[in-house]
Structure formats: C-alpha cells, structure tokens
C-alpha cells in the first residue's frame, strides 16, 4: 500500500456489521481486525528495517533462535518459531548461502540435521536487534503501562485459544 487510507477500515467494518444486524459480534470483529492490522503494520516496519540487511523477519527469527540456543535441528527450529518445515528449510538455505549459518550432521541422530549460526550471522543478528530496538520495539508509541496492558490482553486471548502463556 502506498500510503494511509482515507478512512478507518476497522470502524467502517464495525458500522457495516451493525447495519447488517450483527451487533453482538461487531466489537469482536473490530478487535480481531485491529490486531490483524497492527500485525501488518509491525511486520511491514520490521521488513523495512531488516531488508537492507538482507533479512526477512523469518530469517531474523531463525538467526535469533540459533544465537540464543546454540545449534538446533531444523525440526526444533520450526517448532519453537511456529513456522512450517518448508519455511525453515527456505530460511536455512538463504542464511547458509549468505554464510550466516551452517548445517551439520547431528552427532547422535544420523537422520537429523543441525543448524548453527556463524560469527558473521551473530554479528548481523546483533546489528538487526539494535536497529529493531530503536526503530520498532522501542518506538511502538504506547506508554510502559499501556504496553503491559496490551500484552496482558493479548495473553488472555492466546491462553483462551490454548496457546502456552507465561504467568506474570
């Protein structure tokens, strides 16, 4: 999209829901659309920050998981990051081609392949984190209390859907 819309699509949808007689679900629909739109906004911002570094958000996540956990099998990477095996393979292929990670044989399981971040990958990941911290994570536009409230509310939605959530 080239710029902001001239109307609020969430509010327009809420009004349409009410007009159609779906008043009982209008607020829920608006909440879902709001969260989905915020996700698009955040992902677009992350993409704009990471693209000049040759990263997508999925590749950034893979590098981060490898940076913090050490070598992992491709299956564990996908499970921990909630991404499909095809996405993991594609990300590892691209990261390996850029010399940001490498594959190796699992020492105890001949069927498994490990992925490991390289020193070049660690350096790029650390740079990406610094950029994201300044330009995205630290610039959400909400106060500390509002951020905590948002996380609590989304945690409640996640828990209701059966997602694993931490107590805090």
JSON list of C-alpha atoms in Angstrom, two decimals:
[
{"chain": "A", "resi": 1, "resn": "UNK", "atom": "CA", "xyz": [0.00, 0.00, 0.00]},
{"chain": "A", "resi": 2, "resn": "UNK", "atom": "CA", "xyz": [1.39, 3.40, -0.96]},
{"chain": "A", "resi": 3, "resn": "UNK", "atom": "CA", "xyz": [0.05, 5.43, 1.97]},
{"chain": "A", "resi": 4, "resn": "UNK", "atom": "CA", "xyz": [-2.57, 5.71, 4.66]},
{"chain": "A", "resi": 5, "resn": "UNK", "atom": "CA", "xyz": [-6.17, 5.04, 3.77]},
{"chain": "A", "resi": 6, "resn": "UNK", "atom": "CA", "xyz": [-8.61, 7.94, 3.68]},
{"chain": "A", "resi": 7, "resn": "UNK", "atom": "CA", "xyz": [-10.91, 6.09, 6.09]},
{"chain": "A", "resi": 8, "resn": "UNK", "atom": "CA", "xyz": [-10.64, 3.73, 9.05]},
{"chain": "A", "resi": 9, "resn": "UNK", "atom": "CA", "xyz": [-11.37, 0.24, 7.65]},
{"chain": "A", "resi": 10, "resn": "UNK", "atom": "CA", "xyz": [-11.90, -1.21, 11.13]},
{"chain": "A", "resi": 11, "resn": "UNK", "atom": "CA", "xyz": [-14.54, 1.35, 12.07]},
{"chain": "A", "resi": 12, "resn": "UNK", "atom": "CA", "xyz": [-16.14, 1.11, 8.63]},
{"chain": "A", "resi": 13, "resn": "UNK", "atom": "CA", "xyz": [-16.38, -2.67, 9.07]},
{"chain": "A", "resi": 14, "resn": "UNK", "atom": "CA", "xyz": [-17.84, -2.27, 12.56]},
{"chain": "A", "resi": 15, "resn": "UNK", "atom": "CA", "xyz": [-20.52, 0.07, 11.17]},
{"chain": "A", "resi": 16, "resn": "UNK", "atom": "CA", "xyz": [-21.30, -2.40, 8.39]},
{"chain": "A", "resi": 17, "resn": "UNK", "atom": "CA", "xyz": [-21.65, -5.22, 10.96]},
{"chain": "A", "resi": 18, "resn": "UNK", "atom": "CA", "xyz": [-24.13, -3.12, 12.93]},
{"chain": "A", "resi": 19, "resn": "UNK", "atom": "CA", "xyz": [-26.05, -2.19, 9.77]},
{"chain": "A", "resi": 20, "resn": "UNK", "atom": "CA", "xyz": [-26.30, -5.88, 8.85]},
{"chain": "A", "resi": 21, "resn": "UNK", "atom": "CA", "xyz": [-27.70, -6.70, 12.29]},
{"chain": "A", "resi": 22, "resn": "UNK", "atom": "CA", "xyz": [-24.58, -8.42, 13.57]},
{"chain": "A", "resi": 23, "resn": "UNK", "atom": "CA", "xyz": [-24.32, -6.03, 16.52]},
{"chain": "A", "resi": 24, "resn": "UNK", "atom": "CA", "xyz": [-23.42, -8.77, 19.01]},
{"chain": "A", "resi": 25, "resn": "UNK", "atom": "CA", "xyz": [-20.24, -9.65, 17.10]},
{"chain": "A", "resi": 26, "resn": "UNK", "atom": "CA", "xyz": [-19.32, -6.15, 15.83]},
{"chain": "A", "resi": 27, "resn": "UNK", "atom": "CA", "xyz": [-16.93, -5.35, 18.69]},
{"chain": "A", "resi": 28, "resn": "UNK", "atom": "CA", "xyz": [-15.24, -8.75, 18.45]},
{"chain": "A", "resi": 29, "resn": "UNK", "atom": "CA", "xyz": [-14.83, -8.37, 14.69]},
{"chain": "A", "resi": 30, "resn": "UNK", "atom": "CA", "xyz": [-13.33, -4.90, 15.22]},
{"chain": "A", "resi": 31, "resn": "UNK", "atom": "CA", "xyz": [-10.92, -6.27, 17.84]},
{"chain": "A", "resi": 32, "resn": "UNK", "atom": "CA", "xyz": [-9.76, -9.07, 15.53]},
{"chain": "A", "resi": 33, "resn": "UNK", "atom": "CA", "xyz": [-9.33, -6.71, 12.56]},
{"chain": "A", "resi": 34, "resn": "UNK", "atom": "CA", "xyz": [-7.48, -4.20, 14.76]},
{"chain": "A", "resi": 35, "resn": "UNK", "atom": "CA", "xyz": [-4.98, -6.81, 15.94]},
{"chain": "A", "resi": 36, "resn": "UNK", "atom": "CA", "xyz": [-4.54, -8.16, 12.41]},
{"chain": "A", "resi": 37, "resn": "UNK", "atom": "CA", "xyz": [-3.94, -4.65, 11.05]},
{"chain": "A", "resi": 38, "resn": "UNK", "atom": "CA", "xyz": [-1.46, -3.88, 13.84]},
{"chain": "A", "resi": 39, "resn": "UNK", "atom": "CA", "xyz": [0.37, -7.11, 12.95]},
{"chain": "A", "resi": 40, "resn": "UNK", "atom": "CA", "xyz": [0.59, -5.94, 9.32]},
{"chain": "A", "resi": 41, "resn": "UNK", "atom": "CA", "xyz": [1.92, -2.56, 10.42]},
{"chain": "A", "resi": 42, "resn": "UNK", "atom": "CA", "xyz": [4.56, -4.11, 12.70]},
{"chain": "A", "resi": 43, "resn": "UNK", "atom": "CA", "xyz": [5.61, -6.69, 10.11]},
{"chain": "A", "resi": 44, "resn": "UNK", "atom": "CA", "xyz": [5.93, -4.01, 7.42]},
{"chain": "A", "resi": 45, "resn": "UNK", "atom": "CA", "xyz": [8.06, -1.87, 9.74]},
{"chain": "A", "resi": 46, "resn": "UNK", "atom": "CA", "xyz": [10.27, -4.85, 10.64]},
{"chain": "A", "resi": 47, "resn": "UNK", "atom": "CA", "xyz": [10.63, -5.69, 6.95]},
{"chain": "A", "resi": 48, "resn": "UNK", "atom": "CA", "xyz": [11.68, -2.13, 6.13]},
{"chain": "A", "resi": 49, "resn": "UNK", "atom": "CA", "xyz": [14.35, -2.30, 8.86]},
{"chain": "A", "resi": 50, "resn": "UNK", "atom": "CA", "xyz": [15.63, -5.80, 8.03]},
{"chain": "A", "resi": 51, "resn": "UNK", "atom": "CA", "xyz": [15.52, -5.72, 4.21]},
{"chain": "A", "resi": 52, "resn": "UNK", "atom": "CA", "xyz": [18.67, -3.55, 3.83]},
{"chain": "A", "resi": 53, "resn": "UNK", "atom": "CA", "xyz": [20.50, -6.18, 5.91]},
{"chain": "A", "resi": 54, "resn": "UNK", "atom": "CA", "xyz": [19.34, -8.94, 3.56]},
{"chain": "A", "resi": 55, "resn": "UNK", "atom": "CA", "xyz": [16.95, -10.41, 6.13]},
{"chain": "A", "resi": 56, "resn": "UNK", "atom": "CA", "xyz": [13.26, -11.22, 6.29]},
{"chain": "A", "resi": 57, "resn": "UNK", "atom": "CA", "xyz": [11.56, -11.42, 9.67]},
{"chain": "A", "resi": 58, "resn": "UNK", "atom": "CA", "xyz": [11.51, -15.23, 9.44]},
{"chain": "A", "resi": 59, "resn": "UNK", "atom": "CA", "xyz": [15.27, -15.33, 8.78]},
{"chain": "A", "resi": 60, "resn": "UNK", "atom": "CA", "xyz": [15.84, -12.86, 11.62]},
{"chain": "A", "resi": 61, "resn": "UNK", "atom": "CA", "xyz": [13.87, -15.17, 13.94]},
{"chain": "A", "resi": 62, "resn": "UNK", "atom": "CA", "xyz": [15.88, -18.21, 12.84]},
{"chain": "A", "resi": 63, "resn": "UNK", "atom": "CA", "xyz": [19.16, -16.37, 13.46]},
{"chain": "A", "resi": 64, "resn": "UNK", "atom": "CA", "xyz": [17.89, -15.24, 16.86]},
{"chain": "A", "resi": 65, "resn": "UNK", "atom": "CA", "xyz": [16.89, -18.73, 17.92]},
{"chain": "A", "resi": 66, "resn": "UNK", "atom": "CA", "xyz": [20.30, -20.06, 16.85]},
{"chain": "A", "resi": 67, "resn": "UNK", "atom": "CA", "xyz": [22.05, -17.12, 18.52]},
{"chain": "A", "resi": 68, "resn": "UNK", "atom": "CA", "xyz": [20.39, -17.73, 21.87]},
{"chain": "A", "resi": 69, "resn": "UNK", "atom": "CA", "xyz": [20.06, -21.51, 21.97]},
{"chain": "A", "resi": 70, "resn": "UNK", "atom": "CA", "xyz": [23.01, -22.78, 20.01]},
{"chain": "A", "resi": 71, "resn": "UNK", "atom": "CA", "xyz": [22.73, -25.45, 17.32]},
{"chain": "A", "resi": 72, "resn": "UNK", "atom": "CA", "xyz": [19.24, -26.89, 16.80]},
{"chain": "A", "resi": 73, "resn": "UNK", "atom": "CA", "xyz": [17.70, -29.43, 14.49]},
{"chain": "A", "resi": 74, "resn": "UNK", "atom": "CA", "xyz": [15.60, -27.97, 11.70]},
{"chain": "A", "resi": 75, "resn": "UNK", "atom": "CA", "xyz": [12.53, -29.60, 13.22]},
{"chain": "A", "resi": 76, "resn": "UNK", "atom": "CA", "xyz": [13.09, -27.95, 16.61]},
{"chain": "A", "resi": 77, "resn": "UNK", "atom": "CA", "xyz": [13.65, -24.59, 14.91]},
{"chain": "A", "resi": 78, "resn": "UNK", "atom": "CA", "xyz": [10.29, -24.82, 13.18]},
{"chain": "A", "resi": 79, "resn": "UNK", "atom": "CA", "xyz": [8.51, -25.95, 16.33]},
{"chain": "A", "resi": 80, "resn": "UNK", "atom": "CA", "xyz": [9.97, -23.20, 18.53]},
{"chain": "A", "resi": 81, "resn": "UNK", "atom": "CA", "xyz": [9.31, -20.47, 15.96]},
{"chain": "A", "resi": 82, "resn": "UNK", "atom": "CA", "xyz": [5.86, -21.71, 14.85]},
{"chain": "A", "resi": 83, "resn": "UNK", "atom": "CA", "xyz": [6.97, -21.95, 11.23]},
{"chain": "A", "resi": 84, "resn": "UNK", "atom": "CA", "xyz": [6.50, -24.73, 8.71]},
{"chain": "A", "resi": 85, "resn": "UNK", "atom": "CA", "xyz": [9.27, -27.14, 7.70]},
{"chain": "A", "resi": 86, "resn": "UNK", "atom": "CA", "xyz": [9.31, -25.54, 4.23]},
{"chain": "A", "resi": 87, "resn": "UNK", "atom": "CA", "xyz": [9.81, -22.09, 5.76]},
{"chain": "A", "resi": 88, "resn": "UNK", "atom": "CA", "xyz": [12.63, -23.40, 7.95]},
{"chain": "A", "resi": 89, "resn": "UNK", "atom": "CA", "xyz": [14.35, -25.06, 5.00]},
{"chain": "A", "resi": 90, "resn": "UNK", "atom": "CA", "xyz": [13.99, -21.94, 2.85]},
{"chain": "A", "resi": 91, "resn": "UNK", "atom": "CA", "xyz": [15.33, -19.70, 5.64]},
{"chain": "A", "resi": 92, "resn": "UNK", "atom": "CA", "xyz": [18.28, -22.01, 6.34]},
{"chain": "A", "resi": 93, "resn": "UNK", "atom": "CA", "xyz": [19.05, -22.28, 2.61]},
{"chain": "A", "resi": 94, "resn": "UNK", "atom": "CA", "xyz": [19.16, -18.49, 2.29]},
{"chain": "A", "resi": 95, "resn": "UNK", "atom": "CA", "xyz": [21.06, -17.94, 5.54]},
{"chain": "A", "resi": 96, "resn": "UNK", "atom": "CA", "xyz": [23.58, -20.62, 4.61]},
{"chain": "A", "resi": 97, "resn": "UNK", "atom": "CA", "xyz": [24.09, -19.11, 1.15]},
{"chain": "A", "resi": 98, "resn": "UNK", "atom": "CA", "xyz": [24.83, -15.78, 2.86]},
{"chain": "A", "resi": 99, "resn": "UNK", "atom": "CA", "xyz": [27.24, -17.55, 5.25]},
{"chain": "A", "resi": 100, "resn": "UNK", "atom": "CA", "xyz": [25.11, -16.55, 8.25]},
{"chain": "A", "resi": 101, "resn": "UNK", "atom": "CA", "xyz": [24.53, -20.13, 9.41]},
{"chain": "A", "resi": 102, "resn": "UNK", "atom": "CA", "xyz": [25.70, -23.62, 8.52]},
{"chain": "A", "resi": 103, "resn": "UNK", "atom": "CA", "xyz": [24.26, -27.10, 8.56]},
{"chain": "A", "resi": 104, "resn": "UNK", "atom": "CA", "xyz": [25.99, -30.06, 10.17]},
{"chain": "A", "resi": 105, "resn": "UNK", "atom": "CA", "xyz": [25.22, -33.67, 10.92]},
{"chain": "A", "resi": 106, "resn": "UNK", "atom": "CA", "xyz": [23.64, -34.38, 14.28]},
{"chain": "A", "resi": 107, "resn": "UNK", "atom": "CA", "xyz": [26.20, -36.27, 16.40]},
{"chain": "A", "resi": 108, "resn": "UNK", "atom": "CA", "xyz": [23.60, -38.64, 17.89]},
{"chain": "A", "resi": 109, "resn": "UNK", "atom": "CA", "xyz": [20.93, -38.92, 15.17]},
{"chain": "A", "resi": 110, "resn": "UNK", "atom": "CA", "xyz": [22.02, -39.66, 11.60]},
{"chain": "A", "resi": 111, "resn": "UNK", "atom": "CA", "xyz": [18.56, -38.64, 10.32]},
{"chain": "A", "resi": 112, "resn": "UNK", "atom": "CA", "xyz": [18.72, -35.13, 11.80]},
{"chain": "A", "resi": 113, "resn": "UNK", "atom": "CA", "xyz": [20.47, -32.03, 10.56]},
{"chain": "A", "resi": 114, "resn": "UNK", "atom": "CA", "xyz": [21.64, -29.28, 12.87]},
{"chain": "A", "resi": 115, "resn": "UNK", "atom": "CA", "xyz": [21.73, -25.59, 12.02]},
{"chain": "A", "resi": 116, "resn": "UNK", "atom": "CA", "xyz": [24.25, -23.32, 13.70]},
{"chain": "A", "resi": 117, "resn": "UNK", "atom": "CA", "xyz": [24.81, -19.57, 13.49]},
{"chain": "A", "resi": 118, "resn": "UNK", "atom": "CA", "xyz": [28.19, -18.39, 12.17]},
{"chain": "A", "resi": 119, "resn": "UNK", "atom": "CA", "xyz": [30.22, -15.50, 13.57]},
{"chain": "A", "resi": 120, "resn": "UNK", "atom": "CA", "xyz": [29.07, -13.42, 10.59]},
{"chain": "A", "resi": 121, "resn": "UNK", "atom": "CA", "xyz": [25.47, -14.38, 11.43]},
{"chain": "A", "resi": 122, "resn": "UNK", "atom": "CA", "xyz": [25.91, -13.38, 15.09]},
{"chain": "A", "resi": 123, "resn": "UNK", "atom": "CA", "xyz": [27.29, -10.01, 14.06]},
{"chain": "A", "resi": 124, "resn": "UNK", "atom": "CA", "xyz": [24.42, -9.35, 11.64]},
{"chain": "A", "resi": 125, "resn": "UNK", "atom": "CA", "xyz": [21.80, -10.55, 14.13]},
{"chain": "A", "resi": 126, "resn": "UNK", "atom": "CA", "xyz": [23.17, -8.27, 16.85]},
{"chain": "A", "resi": 127, "resn": "UNK", "atom": "CA", "xyz": [23.06, -5.34, 14.40]},
{"chain": "A", "resi": 128, "resn": "UNK", "atom": "CA", "xyz": [19.48, -6.22, 13.46]},
{"chain": "A", "resi": 129, "resn": "UNK", "atom": "CA", "xyz": [18.43, -6.36, 17.14]},
{"chain": "A", "resi": 130, "resn": "UNK", "atom": "CA", "xyz": [19.97, -2.93, 17.76]},
{"chain": "A", "resi": 131, "resn": "UNK", "atom": "CA", "xyz": [18.08, -1.46, 14.78]},
{"chain": "A", "resi": 132, "resn": "UNK", "atom": "CA", "xyz": [14.78, -3.11, 15.71]},
{"chain": "A", "resi": 133, "resn": "UNK", "atom": "CA", "xyz": [15.13, -1.99, 19.34]},
{"chain": "A", "resi": 134, "resn": "UNK", "atom": "CA", "xyz": [15.49, 1.65, 18.32]},
{"chain": "A", "resi": 135, "resn": "UNK", "atom": "CA", "xyz": [13.23, 1.84, 15.29]},
{"chain": "A", "resi": 136, "resn": "UNK", "atom": "CA", "xyz": [10.43, -0.60, 16.18]},
{"chain": "A", "resi": 137, "resn": "UNK", "atom": "CA", "xyz": [10.38, -2.23, 19.61]},
{"chain": "A", "resi": 138, "resn": "UNK", "atom": "CA", "xyz": [11.28, 1.00, 21.40]},
{"chain": "A", "resi": 139, "resn": "UNK", "atom": "CA", "xyz": [9.00, 3.13, 19.20]},
{"chain": "A", "resi": 140, "resn": "UNK", "atom": "CA", "xyz": [5.60, 1.43, 19.49]},
{"chain": "A", "resi": 141, "resn": "UNK", "atom": "CA", "xyz": [4.01, 4.67, 20.67]},
{"chain": "A", "resi": 142, "resn": "UNK", "atom": "CA", "xyz": [2.48, 3.38, 23.90]},
{"chain": "A", "resi": 143, "resn": "UNK", "atom": "CA", "xyz": [3.47, 4.08, 27.48]},
{"chain": "A", "resi": 144, "resn": "UNK", "atom": "CA", "xyz": [5.03, 1.35, 29.59]},
{"chain": "A", "resi": 145, "resn": "UNK", "atom": "CA", "xyz": [1.70, 0.79, 31.35]},
{"chain": "A", "resi": 146, "resn": "UNK", "atom": "CA", "xyz": [-0.16, 0.64, 28.02]},
{"chain": "A", "resi": 147, "resn": "UNK", "atom": "CA", "xyz": [2.36, -1.85, 26.63]},
{"chain": "A", "resi": 148, "resn": "UNK", "atom": "CA", "xyz": [1.92, -4.05, 29.72]},
{"chain": "A", "resi": 149, "resn": "UNK", "atom": "CA", "xyz": [-1.86, -3.84, 29.41]},
{"chain": "A", "resi": 150, "resn": "UNK", "atom": "CA", "xyz": [-1.71, -4.75, 25.72]},
{"chain": "A", "resi": 151, "resn": "UNK", "atom": "CA", "xyz": [0.50, -7.77, 26.44]},
{"chain": "A", "resi": 152, "resn": "UNK", "atom": "CA", "xyz": [-1.86, -8.89, 29.24]},
{"chain": "A", "resi": 153, "resn": "UNK", "atom": "CA", "xyz": [-4.92, -8.61, 26.99]},
{"chain": "A", "resi": 154, "resn": "UNK", "atom": "CA", "xyz": [-3.31, -10.46, 24.09]},
{"chain": "A", "resi": 155, "resn": "UNK", "atom": "CA", "xyz": [-2.00, -13.09, 26.53]},
{"chain": "A", "resi": 156, "resn": "UNK", "atom": "CA", "xyz": [-5.62, -13.65, 27.64]},
{"chain": "A", "resi": 157, "resn": "UNK", "atom": "CA", "xyz": [-6.66, -14.20, 24.00]},
{"chain": "A", "resi": 158, "resn": "UNK", "atom": "CA", "xyz": [-3.73, -16.55, 23.43]},
{"chain": "A", "resi": 159, "resn": "UNK", "atom": "CA", "xyz": [-4.50, -18.56, 26.58]},
{"chain": "A", "resi": 160, "resn": "UNK", "atom": "CA", "xyz": [-8.15, -18.83, 25.57]},
{"chain": "A", "resi": 161, "resn": "UNK", "atom": "CA", "xyz": [-7.03, -20.33, 22.26]},
{"chain": "A", "resi": 162, "resn": "UNK", "atom": "CA", "xyz": [-4.88, -22.93, 24.04]},
{"chain": "A", "resi": 163, "resn": "UNK", "atom": "CA", "xyz": [-1.53, -21.22, 23.46]},
{"chain": "A", "resi": 164, "resn": "UNK", "atom": "CA", "xyz": [1.13, -21.68, 26.12]},
{"chain": "A", "resi": 165, "resn": "UNK", "atom": "CA", "xyz": [1.48, -18.45, 28.08]},
{"chain": "A", "resi": 166, "resn": "UNK", "atom": "CA", "xyz": [3.75, -17.50, 30.95]},
{"chain": "A", "resi": 167, "resn": "UNK", "atom": "CA", "xyz": [2.31, -16.45, 34.28]},
{"chain": "A", "resi": 168, "resn": "UNK", "atom": "CA", "xyz": [3.23, -12.91, 35.19]}
]
